[in-house]
Coordinates of C-alpha atoms in Angstrom, one line a residue:
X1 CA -107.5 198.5 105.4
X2 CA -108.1 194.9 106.7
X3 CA -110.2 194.7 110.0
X4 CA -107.8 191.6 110.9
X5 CA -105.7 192.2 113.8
X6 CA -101.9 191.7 113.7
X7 CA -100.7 188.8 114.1
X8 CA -98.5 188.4 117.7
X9 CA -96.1 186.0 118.9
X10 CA -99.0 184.6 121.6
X11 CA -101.2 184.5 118.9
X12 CA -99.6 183.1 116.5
X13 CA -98.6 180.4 118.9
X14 CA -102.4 179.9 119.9
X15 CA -103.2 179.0 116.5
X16 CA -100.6 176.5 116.1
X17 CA -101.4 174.9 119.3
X18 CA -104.7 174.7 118.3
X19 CA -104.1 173.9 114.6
X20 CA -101.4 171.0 115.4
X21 CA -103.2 170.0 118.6
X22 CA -99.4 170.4 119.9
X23 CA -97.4 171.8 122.8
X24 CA -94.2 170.2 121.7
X25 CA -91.2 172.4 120.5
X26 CA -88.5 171.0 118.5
X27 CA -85.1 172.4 119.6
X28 CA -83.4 172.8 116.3
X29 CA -79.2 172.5 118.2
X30 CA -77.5 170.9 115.3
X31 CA -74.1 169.4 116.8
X32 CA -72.4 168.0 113.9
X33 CA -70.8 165.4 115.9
X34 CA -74.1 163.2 116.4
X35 CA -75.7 163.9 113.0
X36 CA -75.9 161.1 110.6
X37 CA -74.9 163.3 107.7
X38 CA -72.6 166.2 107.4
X39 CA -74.8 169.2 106.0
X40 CA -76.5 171.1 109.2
X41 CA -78.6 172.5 106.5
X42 CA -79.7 169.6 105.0
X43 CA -80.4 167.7 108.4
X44 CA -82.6 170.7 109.7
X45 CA -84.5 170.2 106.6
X46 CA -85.3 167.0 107.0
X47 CA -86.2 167.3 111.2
X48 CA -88.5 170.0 109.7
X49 CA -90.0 168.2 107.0
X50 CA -90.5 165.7 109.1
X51 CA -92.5 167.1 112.0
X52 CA -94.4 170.4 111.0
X53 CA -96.8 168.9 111.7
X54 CA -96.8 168.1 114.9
X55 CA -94.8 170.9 116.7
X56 CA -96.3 174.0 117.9
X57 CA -92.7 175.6 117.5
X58 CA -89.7 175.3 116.7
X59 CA -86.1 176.7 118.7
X60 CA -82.8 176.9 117.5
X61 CA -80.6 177.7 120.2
X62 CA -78.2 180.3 117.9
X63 CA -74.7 178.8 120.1
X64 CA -74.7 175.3 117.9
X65 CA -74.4 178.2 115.0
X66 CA -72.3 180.5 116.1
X67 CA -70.2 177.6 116.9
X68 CA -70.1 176.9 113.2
X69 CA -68.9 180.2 112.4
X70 CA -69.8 182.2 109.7
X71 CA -71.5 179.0 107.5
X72 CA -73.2 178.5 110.5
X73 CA -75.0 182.1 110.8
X74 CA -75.8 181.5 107.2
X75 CA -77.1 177.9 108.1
X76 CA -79.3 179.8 111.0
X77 CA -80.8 182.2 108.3
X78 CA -81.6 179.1 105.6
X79 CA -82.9 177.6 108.5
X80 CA -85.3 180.4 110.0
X81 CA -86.4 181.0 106.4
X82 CA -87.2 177.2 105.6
X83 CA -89.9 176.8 108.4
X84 CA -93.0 177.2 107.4
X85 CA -94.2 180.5 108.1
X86 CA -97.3 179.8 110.6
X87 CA -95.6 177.8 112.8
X88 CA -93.2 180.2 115.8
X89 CA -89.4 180.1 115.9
X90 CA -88.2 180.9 119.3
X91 CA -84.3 182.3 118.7
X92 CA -82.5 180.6 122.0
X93 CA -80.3 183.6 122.2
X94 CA -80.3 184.4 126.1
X95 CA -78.9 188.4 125.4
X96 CA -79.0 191.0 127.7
X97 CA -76.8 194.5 128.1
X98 CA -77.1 197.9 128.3
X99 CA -79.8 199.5 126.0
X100 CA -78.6 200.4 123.3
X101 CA -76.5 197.0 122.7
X102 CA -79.3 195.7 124.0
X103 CA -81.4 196.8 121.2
X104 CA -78.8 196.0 118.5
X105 CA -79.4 192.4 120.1
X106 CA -83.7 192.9 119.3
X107 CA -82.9 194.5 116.1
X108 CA -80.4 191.2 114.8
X109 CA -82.5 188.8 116.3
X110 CA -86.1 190.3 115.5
X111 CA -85.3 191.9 112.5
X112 CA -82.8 190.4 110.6
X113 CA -83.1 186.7 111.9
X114 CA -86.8 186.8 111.5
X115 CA -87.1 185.6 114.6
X116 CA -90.9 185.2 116.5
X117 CA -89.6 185.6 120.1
X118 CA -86.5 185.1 122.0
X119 CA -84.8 184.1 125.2
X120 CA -83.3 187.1 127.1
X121 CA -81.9 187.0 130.7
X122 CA -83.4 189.8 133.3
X123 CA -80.0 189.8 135.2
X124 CA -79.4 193.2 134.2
X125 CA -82.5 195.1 134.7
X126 CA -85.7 196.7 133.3
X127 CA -83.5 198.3 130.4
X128 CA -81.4 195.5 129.9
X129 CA -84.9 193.7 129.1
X130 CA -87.2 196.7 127.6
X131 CA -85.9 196.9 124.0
X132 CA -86.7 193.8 123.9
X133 CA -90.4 194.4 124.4
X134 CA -90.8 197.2 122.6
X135 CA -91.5 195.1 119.5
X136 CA -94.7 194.6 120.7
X137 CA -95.3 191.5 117.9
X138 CA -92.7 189.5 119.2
X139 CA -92.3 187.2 122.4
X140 CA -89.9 187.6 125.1
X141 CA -89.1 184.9 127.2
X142 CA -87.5 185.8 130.2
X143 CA -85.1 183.5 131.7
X144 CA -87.1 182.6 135.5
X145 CA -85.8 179.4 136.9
X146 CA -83.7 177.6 134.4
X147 CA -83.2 173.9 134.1
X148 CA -79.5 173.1 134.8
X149 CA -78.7 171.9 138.1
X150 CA -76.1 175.2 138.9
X151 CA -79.6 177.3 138.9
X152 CA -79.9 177.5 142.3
X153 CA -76.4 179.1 143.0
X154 CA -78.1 182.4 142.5
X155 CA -82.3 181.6 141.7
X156 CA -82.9 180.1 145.2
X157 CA -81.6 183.0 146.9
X158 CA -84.0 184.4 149.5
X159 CA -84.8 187.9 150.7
X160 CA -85.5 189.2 153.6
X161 CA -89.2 188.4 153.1
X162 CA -88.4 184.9 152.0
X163 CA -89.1 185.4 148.1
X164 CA -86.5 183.7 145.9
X165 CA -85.0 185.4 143.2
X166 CA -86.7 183.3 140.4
X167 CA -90.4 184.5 142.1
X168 CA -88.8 187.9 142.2
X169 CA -87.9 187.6 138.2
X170 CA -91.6 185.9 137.7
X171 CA -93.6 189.2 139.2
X172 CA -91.1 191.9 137.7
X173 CA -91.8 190.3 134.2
X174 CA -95.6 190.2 134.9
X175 CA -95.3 193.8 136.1
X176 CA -92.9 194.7 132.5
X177 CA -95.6 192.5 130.4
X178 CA -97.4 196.1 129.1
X179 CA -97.9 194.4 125.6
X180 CA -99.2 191.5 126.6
X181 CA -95.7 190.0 124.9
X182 CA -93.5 188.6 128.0
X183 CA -93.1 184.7 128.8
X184 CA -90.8 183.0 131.4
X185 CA -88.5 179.8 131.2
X186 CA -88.6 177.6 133.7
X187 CA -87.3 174.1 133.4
X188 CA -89.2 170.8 133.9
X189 CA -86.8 169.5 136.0
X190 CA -88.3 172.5 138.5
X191 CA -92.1 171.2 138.8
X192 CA -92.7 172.6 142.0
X193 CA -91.3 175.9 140.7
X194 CA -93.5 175.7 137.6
X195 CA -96.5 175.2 139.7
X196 CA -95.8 178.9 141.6
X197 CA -94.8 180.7 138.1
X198 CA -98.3 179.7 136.4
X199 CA -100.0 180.2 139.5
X200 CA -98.5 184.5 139.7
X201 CA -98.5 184.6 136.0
X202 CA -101.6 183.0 135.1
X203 CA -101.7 184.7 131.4
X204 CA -97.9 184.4 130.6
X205 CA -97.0 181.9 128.0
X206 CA -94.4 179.1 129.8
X207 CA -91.1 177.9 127.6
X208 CA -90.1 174.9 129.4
X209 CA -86.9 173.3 128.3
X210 CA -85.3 170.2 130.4
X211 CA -87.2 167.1 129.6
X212 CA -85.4 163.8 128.0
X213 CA -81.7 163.8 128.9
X214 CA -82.0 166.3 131.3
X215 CA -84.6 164.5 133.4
X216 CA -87.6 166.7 133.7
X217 CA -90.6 165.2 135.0
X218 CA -92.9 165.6 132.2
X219 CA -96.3 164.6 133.4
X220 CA -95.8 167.8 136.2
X221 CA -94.2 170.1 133.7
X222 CA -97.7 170.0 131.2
X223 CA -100.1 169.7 134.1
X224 CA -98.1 172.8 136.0
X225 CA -97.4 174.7 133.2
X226 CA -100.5 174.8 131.3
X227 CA -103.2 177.7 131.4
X228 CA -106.7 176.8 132.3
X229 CA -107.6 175.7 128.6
X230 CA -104.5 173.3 128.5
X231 CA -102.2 175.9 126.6
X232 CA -100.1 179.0 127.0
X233 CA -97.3 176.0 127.3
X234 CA -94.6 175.0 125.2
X235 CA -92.4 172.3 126.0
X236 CA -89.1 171.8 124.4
X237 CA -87.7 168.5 123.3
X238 CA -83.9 168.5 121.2
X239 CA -81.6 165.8 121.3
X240 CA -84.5 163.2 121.9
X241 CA -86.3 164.1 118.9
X242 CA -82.8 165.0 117.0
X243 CA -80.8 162.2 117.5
X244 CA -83.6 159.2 117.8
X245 CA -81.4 157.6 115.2
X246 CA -78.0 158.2 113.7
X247 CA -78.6 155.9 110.6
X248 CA -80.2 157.2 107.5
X249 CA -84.0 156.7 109.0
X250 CA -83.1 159.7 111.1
X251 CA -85.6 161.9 110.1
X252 CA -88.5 159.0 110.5
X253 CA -87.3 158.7 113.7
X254 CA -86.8 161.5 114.8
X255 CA -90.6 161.7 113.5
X256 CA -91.7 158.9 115.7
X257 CA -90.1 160.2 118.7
X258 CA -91.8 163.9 118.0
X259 CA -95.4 162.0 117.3
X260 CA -94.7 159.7 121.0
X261 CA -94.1 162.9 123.0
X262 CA -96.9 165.1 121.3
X263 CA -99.5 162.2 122.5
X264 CA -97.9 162.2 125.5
X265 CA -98.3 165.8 126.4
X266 CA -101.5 165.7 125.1
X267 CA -102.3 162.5 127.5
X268 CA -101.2 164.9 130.1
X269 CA -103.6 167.5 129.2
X270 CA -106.2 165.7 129.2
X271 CA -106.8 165.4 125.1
X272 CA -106.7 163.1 122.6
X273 CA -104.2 163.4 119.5
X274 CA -105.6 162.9 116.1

């Protein structure tokens, strides 16, 4: 037997943080629409080939797929398959239900997928959320305080003590985190929001989505987000790295746009790229 220990979603991630001297995330959402060529396949292949290294993960968000139909659940398995296998693929799935559908959801994305971690909302409780995190190897993201504007219909809600629901989401996942396996979303263009999730949750690694188009501030999303050695971070960039170009140089470019971002995330931490 190998004195090695398993290999976890947070480690796993650590290494290629370290490794790629990255906290950028390439959001895999193929819409066929803005893609220079017509194979969703083919241009994921490409985006991949062209910046491995310099992501510290990779998320396909499974709706561009299942929009697709069937092709486009195959496309997602190619896909999963294709990335190399020491870099983390978060599934952007955002399931919850009841348990036991809920762990047909862990057992299709987990198992059959392949997937590292996914995104699951809290909004219907501990069991909704604990099948989830019974595979202990995998990360669960918990949806916190998401990125679209519309969040605050129900995440700004106050009680009585004057805790919003997003904090309230932020300690019950810290309180659930028994394997050391839980993270939290919370968008970039929340800052001040980011600031009071990774000052509660101190260990939890941080998927932040809503930079670029949506109009995050980035500099506060990595210098809020990050632990105290500049990781447990991961900040996701799609259609800016996607679509740089729609010509054929769209995989250089979408290379260059990657490589700009990882320097300037790294600028924000403090470090120097290679």
């Amino acid at each position: 037997m190998s004195d090695k220990p398993p290999t976890t979603f947070l480690s796993k991630l650590l290494a290629a943080t370290r490794r790629q001297n990255s906290l950028l995330c390439v959001g895999l959402d193929p819409q066929p629409e803005m893609m220079p060529i017509g194979n969703v396949f083919e241009f994921n292949r490409a985006i991949i080939d062209a910046t491995k290294d310099l992501v510290c993960a990779y998320k396909p968000n499974l709706a561009f797929y299942e929009a697709l139909g069937m092709d486009g659940l195959v496309t997602l398995k190619r896909t999963v398959e294709y990335i190399p296998e020491d870099i983390p693929i978060i599934g952007d799935a955002k399931r919850s239900d009841i348990g036991n559908t809920a762990a047909a959801y862990a057992k299709g994305l987990f198992v059959y997928f392949g997937f590292d971690a996914v995104t699951v909302n809290p909004y219907l409780g501990y069991d909704s959320v604990s099948p989830f995190l019974e595979y202990h190897d995998k990360g669960v993201f918990i949806l916190c305080r998401t990125s679209n504007p519309g969040a605050k219909d129900f995440q700004d809600f106050q009680d009585s003590q004057g805790q919003a629901l997003y904090q309230r989401v932020a300690l019950k996942a810290r309180e659930w985190d028994h394997a050391g396996n839980s993270g939290l979303v919370v968008g970039a263009t929340y800052p001040e929001e980011i600031k009071w999730v990774r000052q509660n949750c101190p260990e939890m690694p941080l998927l932040i989505p809503g930079i670029g188009p949506q109009g995050g501030d980035l500099e506060k999303a990595v210098r809020y987000s990050v632990d105290r050695k500049g990781e447990r971070s991961i900040i996701v960039s799609a259609r800016q790295v996607l679509y740089a170009s729609k010509g054929k140089d769209f995989a250089q470019a979408a290379r260059q746009a990657a490589l700009k971002l990882r320097d300037e995330i790294n600028h924000y931490r403090g470090l120097d790229s290679p």
